[in-house]
Structure formats: C-alpha cells, structure tokens
Amino acid sequence: MALDRKDLAILAELTTNARASHTELANKVGLSSTALARRQKTLEDDGYIQAYQAALDLAQFGLTTTVLVRIALESQSDEALKAFEAEVVKCPSVVRCFLMSGTDDYILIVLARDIQDFERIHRTELSRLPRVARVQSSFALREVVNRAVPTVVFGETKR
Amino acid sequence: MALDRKDLAILAELTTNARASHTELANKVGLSSTALARRQKTLEDDGYIQAYQAALDLAQFGLTTTVLVRIALESQSDEALKAFEAEVVKCPSVVRCFLMSGTDDYILIVLARDIQDFERIHRTELSRLPRVARVQSSFALREVVNRAVPTVVFGETKR
DNA sequence: CCAAGATGCGTGTCGGTGTGCCCAAGGAGA
DNA sequence: TCTCCTTGGGCACACCGACACGCATCTTGG
C-alpha cells in the first residue's frame, strides 16, 4: 500500500482545506471528482487521515504564552509513573506531555495567558501533581516553526 | 465579543468533526441549523476558527519517534538568530521550534522514523544549521498527552 | 414599555455526493 | 504475440442534503 504523489497532493491539500469538496480537490490535484472521491475514501479507510478538525486561533483566547516544563519525579517506579500520568492528563492547561529518556522524566508544554497566569497554573495544576521532585519552567519567547505535519511527509515520492 | 457556552460547544465539536454539517452540529449543541450557521460564520469571521484541516496519522507514515532537540548558538546576536531561523524553517523533519528564555536558545521537536533515521536527520538537517554551538537530543519514550487545544478553552463559561 | 438582537420554521435553489457504465493502461499467462 | 484480467480514470446522471433567505416569535436590556 504505497502512496503516489497524487495521494500526497490530496493529503497536503486536506491539511489546509479539510472542507474542500471533491470537485475542488480534483481540480487542484488533476483528477476527476470520481477518482478523487475514491482515493480520498481509501486514505480515510486506511487510516492515513485520522480526523478532520478545526484549528482554533489560541491567541484569540488570550493564550499567547507557551511554557516548557521539565518535571522529575521522586521515583521512576511504575506506580509513580502511573500516578503522575493519571493526574497530568486532567490538567486543563497542558497540551502535550512526553515521557522522556535521560535525566528529566517528563516534559510538558503548557499554554497560559501570560506569566501571571502561568503562576496560577503552576500553583493550581502543576504543584498538585503527585510524586514530583522538581519542576523547572522555561518560557518560549517566540514560536519559529509550528507545523502539524512535517514537510518530509509530502516529499516522499514513491510512485 | 464574549463567547457563551454554546459557542464553546460548537468549537469543541468542530475540533473533533470539522466536516460536520449545520444540522448535525445544531442537534448536538441544541440550536436550529439557522442559528448555528450564523454563529459558526461569526466564529470564522472573528478569527476564532483559523482553518479546517485534516489530521494525519503520522504513525502510518512511519514517524513514530519524537525527539526534543536543545540547541545553543555561538552567539545571541540578532544576525545569528536570523541566520539560524532562516535555515531551521527549511528542515523537513522539524515540526516545532521555540526561541527560549534561559540557557538553551532553541528547542526543536523533530519527528523521525526511528533512532537510525534520527541519526540521518541529525547529520543532514541539524548539523547543517548555522551558528550552532551545541546540540543536545532527548528521545520521547511515550506521548502521554497530545491535544491541539487545551481543555481550559472549553471550560470558560462566560455567559 | 420598547428596541435590538437572537432564535426557529419553512422554503427554494444550488451543489455535492454516490452510482453505474465504459475506456485505457499494464501485467500475467498461455 | 495474443488475450484475459485487474486496476485506475473519466463521464453522465439522479438523488439527497446542505445552505441561504425571509419572516414571525421570543428574550434581554435599557
């Protein structure tokens, strides 16, 4: 099951306009609407397309501050990891959380309105996480790159 | 321009089903299709909804390895930052790049097929970035949380 | 009590979507 | 070499649904 460049063109276009109609996509890719509908359905059925989702402008909600939080636990026991993870998924300001190799156990990406708001988040969300030994926060001054999909995906010309 | 809980319900639903029809959304939110269409259009015009995009399953493309890369530059001069950023946006495997406060200058999130593939990326993409003094990579063992939108957005009941 | 904004219903038109059918290209096998 | 078969593409058509409009009603705030 390999994807040719037309499939990749469809995916690339759908990552921009998820609501594009078959005819609209067909014109951009260079296919008929019938052929495009078939390919798009195949891409969905095969799981290449997970979902169609609206991208919100978080700045409109005042969430302009991104913070990277490094967290080390008291213990790396399986029980400690489970306890921590069960709680971190409930934190409403956390958008990503990685279990990391190396010294830092977890790295979180937190969105806040501003620095004062992060202080509140640190107090009400982060400091209540269990088994935490150390929390270290770094503020992002600017976001240089923000892609949902690496461009390398669309460059793999297999056919 | 404040959003009430129905607006938030619309946004929450659209972040899941971006292709949902007006009637479909109207039923879930508890509105008529007319009222919903108006609200959705307002949300789009006011910029709350940036775009509708397809979410690809990156695992289907073999991109199962996430790497956090910390990069320090030789110099923090404006010229060095500009030179670095102009090149990092071209790296096809980089999905995010933050300019950070603190000792590390930049933090990158890189997607690779596996560790061997990351070695290739390190050699062909990262090591060619200009003005780099130090590169430090940490592998993500697992992704505990991955949200496009923090849940805190949908909890702000203003009306 | 009034005005303005929001809602809901109904309707009509337009467009998208799905289907059936035929055609072209490529590969396998006799 | 010829033929069969499979795969993918395009055309045409019909149906269903989405979308936009107008109008009446209701609620909210002053």
Short mmCIF file of C-alpha atoms (C1' of nucleotides) in Angstrom, two decimals, chain C residues 1-24:
data_model
loop_
_atom_site.label_atom_id
_atom_site.label_comp_id
_atom_site.label_asym_id
_atom_site.label_seq_id
_atom_site.Cartn_x
_atom_site.Cartn_y
_atom_site.Cartn_z
"C1'" DC C 1 -42.81 49.51 27.57
"C1'" DC C 2 -39.86 49.47 23.73
"C1'" DA C 3 -36.00 48.25 20.89
"C1'" DA C 4 -32.48 45.27 19.38
"C1'" DG C 5 -30.58 41.04 18.97
"C1'" DA C 6 -31.20 36.09 18.67
"C1'" DT C 7 -33.96 32.09 17.61
"C1'" DG C 8 -36.84 28.88 14.91
"C1'" DC C 9 -39.55 27.42 10.92
"C1'" DG C 10 -40.31 26.95 6.16
"C1'" DT C 11 -38.93 27.10 1.53
"C1'" DG C 12 -36.30 27.02 -2.64
"C1'" DT C 13 -32.21 26.62 -5.02
"C1'" DC C 14 -27.82 25.02 -5.65
"C1'" DG C 15 -24.14 21.92 -5.17
"C1'" DG C 16 -22.09 17.78 -3.54
"C1'" DT C 17 -22.04 13.08 -3.41
"C1'" DG C 18 -22.70 8.33 -4.93
"C1'" DT C 19 -23.56 5.04 -8.62
"C1'" DG C 20 -23.33 2.70 -12.95
"C1'" DC C 21 -21.02 2.18 -17.08
"C1'" DC C 22 -17.33 2.40 -20.36
"C1'" DC C 23 -12.49 3.15 -21.52
"C1'" DA C 24 -7.37 2.98 -21.23
#
